[in-house]
Coordinates of C-alpha atoms in Angstrom, one line a residue:
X1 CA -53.3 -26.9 -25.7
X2 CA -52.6 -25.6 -29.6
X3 CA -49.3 -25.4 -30.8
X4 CA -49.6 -21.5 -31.0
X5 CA -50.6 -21.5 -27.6
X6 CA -47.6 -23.8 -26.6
X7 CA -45.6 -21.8 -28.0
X8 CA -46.4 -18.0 -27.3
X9 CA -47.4 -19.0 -23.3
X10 CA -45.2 -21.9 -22.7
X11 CA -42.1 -21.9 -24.8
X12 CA -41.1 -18.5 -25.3
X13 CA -41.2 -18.4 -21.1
X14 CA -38.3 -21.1 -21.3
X15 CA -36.5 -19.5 -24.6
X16 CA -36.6 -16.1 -22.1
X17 CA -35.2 -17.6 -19.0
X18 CA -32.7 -19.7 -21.6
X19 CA -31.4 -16.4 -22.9
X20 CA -30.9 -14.9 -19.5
X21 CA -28.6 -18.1 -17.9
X22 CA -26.8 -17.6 -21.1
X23 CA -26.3 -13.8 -22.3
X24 CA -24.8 -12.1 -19.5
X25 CA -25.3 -8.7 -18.6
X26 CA -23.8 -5.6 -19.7
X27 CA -24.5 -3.6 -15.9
X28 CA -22.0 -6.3 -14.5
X29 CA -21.1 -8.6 -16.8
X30 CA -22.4 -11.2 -14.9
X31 CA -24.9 -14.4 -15.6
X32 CA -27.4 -15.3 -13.0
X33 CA -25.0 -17.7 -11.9
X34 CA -22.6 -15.9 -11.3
X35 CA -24.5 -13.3 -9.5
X36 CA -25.2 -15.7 -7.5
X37 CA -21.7 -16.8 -6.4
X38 CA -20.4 -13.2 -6.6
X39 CA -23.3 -12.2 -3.6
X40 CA -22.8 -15.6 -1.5
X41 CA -19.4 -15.0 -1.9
X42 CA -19.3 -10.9 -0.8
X43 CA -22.5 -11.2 1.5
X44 CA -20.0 -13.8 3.4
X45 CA -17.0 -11.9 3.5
X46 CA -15.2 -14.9 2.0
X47 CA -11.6 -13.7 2.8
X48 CA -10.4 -16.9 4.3
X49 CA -10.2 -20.4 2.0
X50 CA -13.0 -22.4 1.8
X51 CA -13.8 -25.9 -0.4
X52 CA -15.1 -25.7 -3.7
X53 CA -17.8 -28.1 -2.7
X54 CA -18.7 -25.8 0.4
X55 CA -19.0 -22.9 -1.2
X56 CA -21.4 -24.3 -3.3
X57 CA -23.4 -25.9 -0.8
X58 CA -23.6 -22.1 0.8
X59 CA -24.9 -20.6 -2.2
X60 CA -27.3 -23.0 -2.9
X61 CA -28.7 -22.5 0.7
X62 CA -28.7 -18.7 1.0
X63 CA -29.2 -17.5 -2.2
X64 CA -31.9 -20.3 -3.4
X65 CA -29.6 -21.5 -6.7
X66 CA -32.1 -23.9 -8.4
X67 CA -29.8 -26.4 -11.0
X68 CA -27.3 -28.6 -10.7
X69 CA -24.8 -28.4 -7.8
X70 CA -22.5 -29.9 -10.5
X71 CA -23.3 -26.8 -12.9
X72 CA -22.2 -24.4 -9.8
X73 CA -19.0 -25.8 -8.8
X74 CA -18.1 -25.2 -12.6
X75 CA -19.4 -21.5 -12.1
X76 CA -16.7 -21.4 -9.4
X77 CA -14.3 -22.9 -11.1
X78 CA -14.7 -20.7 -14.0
X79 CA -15.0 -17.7 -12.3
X80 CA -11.2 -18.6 -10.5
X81 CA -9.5 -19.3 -13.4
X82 CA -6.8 -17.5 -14.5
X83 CA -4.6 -19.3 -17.2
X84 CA -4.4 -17.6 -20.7
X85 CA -7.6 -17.7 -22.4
X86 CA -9.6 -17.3 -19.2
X87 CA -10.0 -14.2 -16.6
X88 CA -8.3 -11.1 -17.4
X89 CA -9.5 -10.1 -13.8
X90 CA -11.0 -13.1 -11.5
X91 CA -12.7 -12.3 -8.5
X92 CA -11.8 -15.8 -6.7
X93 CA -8.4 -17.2 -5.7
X94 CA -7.5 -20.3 -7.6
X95 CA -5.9 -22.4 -4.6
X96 CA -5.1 -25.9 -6.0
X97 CA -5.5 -27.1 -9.5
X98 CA -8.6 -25.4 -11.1
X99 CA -7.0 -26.6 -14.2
X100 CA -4.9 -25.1 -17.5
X101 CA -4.2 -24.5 -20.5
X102 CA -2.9 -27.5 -21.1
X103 CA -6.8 -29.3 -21.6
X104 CA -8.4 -25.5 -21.0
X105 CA -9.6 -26.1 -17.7
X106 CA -10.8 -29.5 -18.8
X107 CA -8.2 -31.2 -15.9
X108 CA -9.3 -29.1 -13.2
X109 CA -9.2 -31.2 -9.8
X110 CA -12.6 -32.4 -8.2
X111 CA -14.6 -29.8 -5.9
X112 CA -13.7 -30.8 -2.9
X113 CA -10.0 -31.1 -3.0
X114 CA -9.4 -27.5 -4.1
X115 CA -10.2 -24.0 -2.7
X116 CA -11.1 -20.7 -3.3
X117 CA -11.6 -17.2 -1.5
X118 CA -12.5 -13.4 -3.1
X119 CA -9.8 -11.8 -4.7
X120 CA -9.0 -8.8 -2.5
X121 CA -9.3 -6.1 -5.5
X122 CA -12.6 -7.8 -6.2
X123 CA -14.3 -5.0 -3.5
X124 CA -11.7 -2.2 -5.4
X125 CA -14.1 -3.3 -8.9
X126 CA -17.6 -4.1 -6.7
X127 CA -17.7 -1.2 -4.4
X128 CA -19.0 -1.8 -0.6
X129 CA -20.5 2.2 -0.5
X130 CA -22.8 1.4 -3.5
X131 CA -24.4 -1.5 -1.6
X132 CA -26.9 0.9 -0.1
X133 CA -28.2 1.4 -4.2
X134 CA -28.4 -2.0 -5.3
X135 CA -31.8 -3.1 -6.1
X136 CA -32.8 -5.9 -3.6
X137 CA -34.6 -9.3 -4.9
X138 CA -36.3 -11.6 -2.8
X139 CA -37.8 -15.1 -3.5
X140 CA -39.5 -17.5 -1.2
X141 CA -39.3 -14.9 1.1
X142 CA -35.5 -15.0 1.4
X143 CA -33.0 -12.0 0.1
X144 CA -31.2 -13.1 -2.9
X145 CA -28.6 -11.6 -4.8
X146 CA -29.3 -8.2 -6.3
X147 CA -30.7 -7.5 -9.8
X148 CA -27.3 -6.3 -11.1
X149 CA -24.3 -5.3 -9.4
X150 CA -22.7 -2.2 -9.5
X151 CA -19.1 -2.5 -10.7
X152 CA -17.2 0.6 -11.5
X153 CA -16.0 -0.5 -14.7
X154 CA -18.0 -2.7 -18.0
X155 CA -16.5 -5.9 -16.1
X156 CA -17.5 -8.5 -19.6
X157 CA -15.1 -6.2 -21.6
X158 CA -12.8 -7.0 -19.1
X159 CA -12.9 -11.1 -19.0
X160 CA -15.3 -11.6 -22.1
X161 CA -18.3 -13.8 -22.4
X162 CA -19.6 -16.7 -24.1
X163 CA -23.1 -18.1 -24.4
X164 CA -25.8 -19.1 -26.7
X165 CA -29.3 -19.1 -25.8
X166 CA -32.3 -19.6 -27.9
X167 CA -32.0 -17.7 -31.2
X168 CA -28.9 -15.5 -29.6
X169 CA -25.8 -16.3 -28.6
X170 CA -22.8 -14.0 -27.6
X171 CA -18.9 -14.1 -27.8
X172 CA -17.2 -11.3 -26.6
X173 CA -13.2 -11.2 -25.9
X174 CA -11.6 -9.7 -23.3
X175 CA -9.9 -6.4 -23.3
X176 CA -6.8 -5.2 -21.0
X177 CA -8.1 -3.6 -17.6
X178 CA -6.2 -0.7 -17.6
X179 CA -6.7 0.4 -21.2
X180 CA -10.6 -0.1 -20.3
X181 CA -10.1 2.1 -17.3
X182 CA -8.0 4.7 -19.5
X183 CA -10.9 5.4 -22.0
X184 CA -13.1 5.9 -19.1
X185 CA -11.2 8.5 -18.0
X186 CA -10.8 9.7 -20.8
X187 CA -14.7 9.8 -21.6
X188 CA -15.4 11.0 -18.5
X189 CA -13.0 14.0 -19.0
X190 CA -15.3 14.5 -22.1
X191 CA -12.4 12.9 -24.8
X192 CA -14.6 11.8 -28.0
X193 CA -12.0 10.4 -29.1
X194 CA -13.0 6.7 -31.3
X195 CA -9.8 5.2 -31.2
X196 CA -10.9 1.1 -30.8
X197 CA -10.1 -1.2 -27.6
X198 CA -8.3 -4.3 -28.7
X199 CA -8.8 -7.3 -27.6
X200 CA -5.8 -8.6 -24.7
X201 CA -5.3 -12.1 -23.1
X202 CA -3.1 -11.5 -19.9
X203 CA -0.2 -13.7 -20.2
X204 CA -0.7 -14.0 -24.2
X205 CA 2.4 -13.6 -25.8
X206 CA 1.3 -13.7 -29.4
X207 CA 0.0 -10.6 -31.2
X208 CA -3.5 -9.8 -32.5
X209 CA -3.9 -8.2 -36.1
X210 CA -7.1 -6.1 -37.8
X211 CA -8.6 -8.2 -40.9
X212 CA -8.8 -5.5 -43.3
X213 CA -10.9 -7.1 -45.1
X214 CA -13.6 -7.3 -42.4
X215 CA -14.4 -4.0 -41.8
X216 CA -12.3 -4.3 -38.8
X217 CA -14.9 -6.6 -37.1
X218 CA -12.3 -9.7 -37.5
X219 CA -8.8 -9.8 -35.8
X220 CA -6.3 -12.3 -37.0
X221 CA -4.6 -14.2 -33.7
X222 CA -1.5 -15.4 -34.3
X223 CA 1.0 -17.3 -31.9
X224 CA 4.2 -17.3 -31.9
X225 CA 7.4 -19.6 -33.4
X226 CA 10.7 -19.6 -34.2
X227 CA 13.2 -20.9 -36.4
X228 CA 16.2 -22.6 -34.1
X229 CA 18.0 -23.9 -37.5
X230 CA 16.6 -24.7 -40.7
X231 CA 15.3 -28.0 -39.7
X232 CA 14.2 -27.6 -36.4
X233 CA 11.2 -25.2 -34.9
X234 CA 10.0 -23.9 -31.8
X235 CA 6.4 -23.3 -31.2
X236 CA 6.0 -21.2 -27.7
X237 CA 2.9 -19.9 -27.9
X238 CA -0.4 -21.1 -29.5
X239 CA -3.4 -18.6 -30.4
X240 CA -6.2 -17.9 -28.1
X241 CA -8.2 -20.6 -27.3
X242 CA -6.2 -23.9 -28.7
X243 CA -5.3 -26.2 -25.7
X244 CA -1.7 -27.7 -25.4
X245 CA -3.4 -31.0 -25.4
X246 CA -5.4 -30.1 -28.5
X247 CA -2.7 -29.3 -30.2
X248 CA -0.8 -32.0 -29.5
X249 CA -2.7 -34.0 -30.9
X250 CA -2.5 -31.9 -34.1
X251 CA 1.3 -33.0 -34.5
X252 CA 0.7 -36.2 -33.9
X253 CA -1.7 -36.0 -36.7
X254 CA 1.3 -34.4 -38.9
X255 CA 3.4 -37.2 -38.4
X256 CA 1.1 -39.8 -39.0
X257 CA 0.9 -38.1 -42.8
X258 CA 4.5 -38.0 -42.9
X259 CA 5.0 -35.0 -44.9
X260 CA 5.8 -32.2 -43.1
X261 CA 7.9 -33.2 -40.2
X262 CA 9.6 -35.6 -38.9
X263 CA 9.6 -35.9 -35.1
X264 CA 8.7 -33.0 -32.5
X265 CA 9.3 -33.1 -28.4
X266 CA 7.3 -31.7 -25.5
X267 CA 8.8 -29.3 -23.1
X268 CA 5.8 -27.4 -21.9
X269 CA 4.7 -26.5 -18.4
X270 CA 0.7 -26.0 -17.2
X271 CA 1.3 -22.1 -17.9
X272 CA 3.8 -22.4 -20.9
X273 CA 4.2 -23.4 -24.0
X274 CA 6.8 -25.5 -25.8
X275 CA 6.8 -27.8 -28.7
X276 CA 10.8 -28.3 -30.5
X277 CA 9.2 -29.4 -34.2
X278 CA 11.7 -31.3 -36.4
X279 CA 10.5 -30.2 -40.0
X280 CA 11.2 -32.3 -43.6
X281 CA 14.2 -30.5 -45.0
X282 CA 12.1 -30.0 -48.4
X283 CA 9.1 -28.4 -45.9
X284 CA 11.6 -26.7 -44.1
X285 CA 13.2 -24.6 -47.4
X286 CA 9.7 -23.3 -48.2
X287 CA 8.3 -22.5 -45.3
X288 CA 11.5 -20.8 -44.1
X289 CA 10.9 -18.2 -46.9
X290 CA 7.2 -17.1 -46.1
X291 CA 6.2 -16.4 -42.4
X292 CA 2.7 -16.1 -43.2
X293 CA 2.7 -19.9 -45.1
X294 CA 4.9 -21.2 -42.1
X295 CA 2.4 -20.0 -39.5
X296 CA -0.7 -21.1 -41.4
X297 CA 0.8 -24.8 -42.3
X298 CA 1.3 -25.1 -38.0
X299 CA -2.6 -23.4 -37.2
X300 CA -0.4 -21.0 -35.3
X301 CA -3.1 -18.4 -36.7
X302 CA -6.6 -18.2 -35.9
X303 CA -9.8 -15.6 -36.2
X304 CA -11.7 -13.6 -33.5
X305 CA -14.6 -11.8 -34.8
X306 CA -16.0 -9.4 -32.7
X307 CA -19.5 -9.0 -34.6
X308 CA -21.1 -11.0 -32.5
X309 CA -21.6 -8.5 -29.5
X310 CA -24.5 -9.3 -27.4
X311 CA -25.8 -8.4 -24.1
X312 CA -28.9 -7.4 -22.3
X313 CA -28.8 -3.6 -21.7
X314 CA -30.7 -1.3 -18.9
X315 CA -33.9 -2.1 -19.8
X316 CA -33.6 -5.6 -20.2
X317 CA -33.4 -6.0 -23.6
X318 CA -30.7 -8.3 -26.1
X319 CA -28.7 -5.6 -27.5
X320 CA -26.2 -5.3 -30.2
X321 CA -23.6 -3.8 -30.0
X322 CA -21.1 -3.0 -32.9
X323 CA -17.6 -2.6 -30.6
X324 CA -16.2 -2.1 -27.1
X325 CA -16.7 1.6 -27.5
X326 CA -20.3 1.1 -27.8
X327 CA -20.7 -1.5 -24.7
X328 CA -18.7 1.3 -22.5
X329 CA -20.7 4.5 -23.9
X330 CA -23.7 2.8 -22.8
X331 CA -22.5 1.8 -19.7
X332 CA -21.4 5.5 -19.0
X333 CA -24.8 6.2 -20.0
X334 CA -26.0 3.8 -17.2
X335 CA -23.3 3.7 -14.1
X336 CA -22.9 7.7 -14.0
X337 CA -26.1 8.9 -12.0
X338 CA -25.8 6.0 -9.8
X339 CA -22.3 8.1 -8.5
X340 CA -24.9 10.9 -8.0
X341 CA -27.1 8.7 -5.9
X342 CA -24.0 7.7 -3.9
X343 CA -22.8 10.9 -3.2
X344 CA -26.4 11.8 -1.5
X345 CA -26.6 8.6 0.7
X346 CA -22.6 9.0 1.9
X347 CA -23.6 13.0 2.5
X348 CA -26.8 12.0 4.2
X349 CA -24.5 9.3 6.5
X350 CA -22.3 12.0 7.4
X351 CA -24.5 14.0 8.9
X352 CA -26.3 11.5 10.9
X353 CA -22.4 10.6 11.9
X354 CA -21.9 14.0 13.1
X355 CA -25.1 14.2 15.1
X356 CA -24.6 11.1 17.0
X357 CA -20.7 12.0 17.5
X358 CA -22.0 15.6 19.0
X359 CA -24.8 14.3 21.1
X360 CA -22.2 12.0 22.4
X361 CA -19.8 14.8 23.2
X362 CA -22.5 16.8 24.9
X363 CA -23.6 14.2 27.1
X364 CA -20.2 13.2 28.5
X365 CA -19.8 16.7 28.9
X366 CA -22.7 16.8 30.9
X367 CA -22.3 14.1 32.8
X368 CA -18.5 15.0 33.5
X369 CA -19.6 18.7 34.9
X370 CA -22.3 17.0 37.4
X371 CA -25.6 18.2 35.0
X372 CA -26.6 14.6 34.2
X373 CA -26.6 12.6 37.6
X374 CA -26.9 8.7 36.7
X375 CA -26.8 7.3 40.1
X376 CA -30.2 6.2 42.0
X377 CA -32.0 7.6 39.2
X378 CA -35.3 5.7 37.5
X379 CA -34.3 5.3 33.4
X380 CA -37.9 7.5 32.8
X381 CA -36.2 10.2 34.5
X382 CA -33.1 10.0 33.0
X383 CA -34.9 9.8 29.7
X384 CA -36.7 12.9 30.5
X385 CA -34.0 15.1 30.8
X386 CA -32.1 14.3 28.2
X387 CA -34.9 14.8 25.8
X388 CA -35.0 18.6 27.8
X389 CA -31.5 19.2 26.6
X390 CA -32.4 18.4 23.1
X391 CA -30.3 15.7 23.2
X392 CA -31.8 13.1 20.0
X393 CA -32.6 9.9 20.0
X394 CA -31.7 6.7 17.4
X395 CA -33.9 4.4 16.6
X396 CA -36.5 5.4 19.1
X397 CA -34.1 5.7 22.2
X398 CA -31.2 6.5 24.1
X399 CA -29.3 3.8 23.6
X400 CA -26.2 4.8 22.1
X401 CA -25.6 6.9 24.8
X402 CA -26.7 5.3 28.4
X403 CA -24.8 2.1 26.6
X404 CA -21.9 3.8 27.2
X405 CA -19.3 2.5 29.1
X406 CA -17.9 4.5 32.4
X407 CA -14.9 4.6 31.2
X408 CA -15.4 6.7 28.2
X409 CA -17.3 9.0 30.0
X410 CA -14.2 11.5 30.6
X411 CA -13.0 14.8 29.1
X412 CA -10.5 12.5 27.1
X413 CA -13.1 10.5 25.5
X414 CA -15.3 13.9 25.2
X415 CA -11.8 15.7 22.9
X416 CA -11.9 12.8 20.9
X417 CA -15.2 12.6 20.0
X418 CA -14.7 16.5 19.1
X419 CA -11.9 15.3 16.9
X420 CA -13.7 12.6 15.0
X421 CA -16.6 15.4 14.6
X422 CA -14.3 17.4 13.3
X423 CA -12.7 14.9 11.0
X424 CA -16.8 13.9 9.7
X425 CA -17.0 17.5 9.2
X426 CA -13.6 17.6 6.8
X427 CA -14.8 14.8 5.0
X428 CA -18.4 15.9 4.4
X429 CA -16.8 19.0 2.8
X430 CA -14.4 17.4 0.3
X431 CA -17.4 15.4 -0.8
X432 CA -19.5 18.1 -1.3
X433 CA -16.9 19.7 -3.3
X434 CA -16.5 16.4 -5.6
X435 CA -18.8 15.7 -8.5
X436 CA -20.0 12.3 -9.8
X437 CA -17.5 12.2 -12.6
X438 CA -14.7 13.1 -9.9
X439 CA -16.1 10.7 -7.4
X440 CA -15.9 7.5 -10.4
X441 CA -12.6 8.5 -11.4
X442 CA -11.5 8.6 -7.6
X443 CA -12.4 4.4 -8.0
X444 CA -10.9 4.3 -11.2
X445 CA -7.2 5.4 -10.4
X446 CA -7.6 3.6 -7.4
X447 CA -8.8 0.3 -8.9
X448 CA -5.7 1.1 -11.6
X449 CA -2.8 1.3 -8.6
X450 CA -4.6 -1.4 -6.8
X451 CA -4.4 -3.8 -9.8
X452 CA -1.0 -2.8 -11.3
X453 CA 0.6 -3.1 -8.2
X454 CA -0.6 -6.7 -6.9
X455 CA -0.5 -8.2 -10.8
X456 CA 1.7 -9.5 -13.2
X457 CA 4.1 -6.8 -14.2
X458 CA 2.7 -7.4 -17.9
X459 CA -0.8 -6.9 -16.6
X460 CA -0.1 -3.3 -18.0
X461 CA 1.1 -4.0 -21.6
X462 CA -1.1 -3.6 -24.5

């Protein structure tokens, strides 16, 4: 084989697949991986703990995941994590220690001591009545997990992604929930409006600044200190993405050199953050007078560019994209006719609903006034004259209605099949009456009480 054979037929096939495990998608936000979990996980109903190590084993199974089973308990891990610097939304539990931010997720327990179920506002994000629209994959003859999901809002603006393949990478931060679900309101209700999404850590109590100088493609991160007396600091918050551990190690470093301070103690928890700093009195003076020195001398400021934008869109492409605004226009672009397509299936349910519900009704009001007689009777006749009342059949036969018990043949049973009919009926016309854009924004406020109400109280601040 020539080299430009290798590497137009053989390579580039690897340097494809490489991209996709590592560039997720901007449908769902997802890598293949984490499809994976997501569909084991939802195609289970995983409400009830399970072991790391077990779920794994159940995905591998099922849904035919091909690497490491070392690679996928991390997936799980990851996708449970919830310390600062992780998941702004994660769609599994985190029962028992799946680490922190102490060694950022580095001291997570083995697999198989710790568990994990779905997050219940997982289905509020990954609707059950668009499961009809997904588009199916199979592979060795078994049903694997979906080519994208269908979530009802751009889910990596929500919780960010990392991942470099070859020749692209990505690093995109995350962005709060609710002001994501705001501007797609807003955009829905045709608001133009270009005002940027910031980027938001939940729990993150430092503050986030535009570089100027960057063309507001660079935000300057900044943690948080304060001065108890003028020898003596406390650091309570470290910028996104530096460890407790890491930094520890940072002062350590500080007073090995022996010129800035002099001592420092560790009061920290796994979710906290707590350093008391004793600083050189002549260190002290100066940095006292200049916040900006003070915070640069303790790396209590760091950069975040968000230039480096990169998903595959719709049509399976690596995209660029310059800001949030752009990932969630295009998503718009995307989700909306899909809400069209779910409106037709739910009408097209209802109806079929209210057939079966008033065949039902008939035929216990049949057999109730003496017209249908059951007893001593061959099932060919029976058959017979239920197809000469018009009476349909589902799925070939009869079944749903000679399967009924005798004790819900009765006038009672009859009234409240007419009410349920009646109720199908209700319901079909409020639908018809809603358009796509009212149906998404139905999920949106709901997904917006749902996740206000069972989160952190400062889930909501910007």
């Amino acid at each position: 084989m020539s080299i430009n054979d290798f590497v137009n037929k053989e390579l580039v096939l690897f340097s494809r697949q490489d991209c996709v495990r590592s560039i997720p998608s901007m449908i769902d936000g997802l890598k293949p991986s984490q499809r994976k979990v997501l569909y084991g996980c939802l195609r289970r109903n995983l409400t009830k703990e399970i072991k790391v190590v077990q779920l794994s084993g159940y995905i591998s199974e099922t849904v035919l995941y091909h690497h490491g089973e070392q690679s996928l308990n991390q997936t799980i891990v990851s996708m449970a994590q919830d310390f600062v610097g992780t998941n702004n939304l994660n769609f599994l539990v985190p029962n028992g220690q799946f680490g922190t931010r102490i060694m950022g997720g580095r001291d997570s327990a083995s697999p198989r001591y710790i568990y994990t179920y779905l997050q219940p506002i997982t289905k509020f994000v990954f609707r059950e009545e668009d499961d009809a629209l997904l588009l199916r994959q199979e592979e060795e003859g078994v049903q694997i997990e979906p080519k994208h999901f269908l979530p009802i809002l751009p889910t990596v603006l929500v919780n960010g992604a990392t991942g470099i393949g070859t020749g692209w990478s990505t690093t995109i931060c995350n962005h709060n929930p609710v002001e994501v679900v705001d501007r797609l309101i807003a955009r829905l209700n045709g608001d133009a409006s270009v005002e940027p999404i910031n980027p938001w850590y939940r729990g993150f109590t430092g503050y986030f600044k535009r570089d100027p100088a960057s063309c507001g493609q660079t935000f300057r991160v900044y943690g948080h200190c304060q001065w108890v007396d003028s020898a003596t600091l406390v650091i309570d918050e470290l910028p996104v993405g530096r460890w407790t551990q890491d930094y520890k190690l940072f002062l350590c470093e500080l007073l090995q050199q022996g010129k800035l301070i002099s001592g420092f103690r560790e009061n920290h928890t796994d979710t906290e953050v707590s350093f008391t700093v004793s600083v050189k009195e002549e260190a002290a003076k100066e940095l006292l007078t200049n916040e900006e020195e003070g915070m640069r001398a303790f790396k209590l400021v760091s950069t975040l560019s968000t230039s480096n934008f990169f998903l595959f869109n719709a049509e399976g492409h690596i995209q660029h994209y310059k800001d949030a605004l752009e990932i969630l226009d295009d998503f718009i672009t995307y989700r909306l006719p899909f809400y069209q397509q779910r409106k037709e299936c739910l009408l097209k349910s209802i109806s079929a609903r209210k057939k079966e519900l008033q065949n039902k009704a008939q035929f216990v009001q049949s057999v109730v006034d003496g017209e249908i007689q059951l007893k001593n009777r061959s099932m060919k006749s029976v058959v017979e004259e239920l197809e000469k009342r018009g009476l349909q059949k589902e799925n070939g036969n009869f079944g749903y209605l000679l399967s009924m018990p005798l004790s819900q043949l009765t006038m009672e049973e009859k009234r409240d099949l007419e009410t349920r009919k009646a109720e199908m009926e209700q319901k079909e016309a409020e639908l018809e009456q809603k358009t796509s854009k009212d149906l998404w924004i139905d999920d949106l406020k709901e997904f917006r009480k749902t996740f206000l109400a069972v989160g952190n109280p400062d889930w909501s601040h910007s």
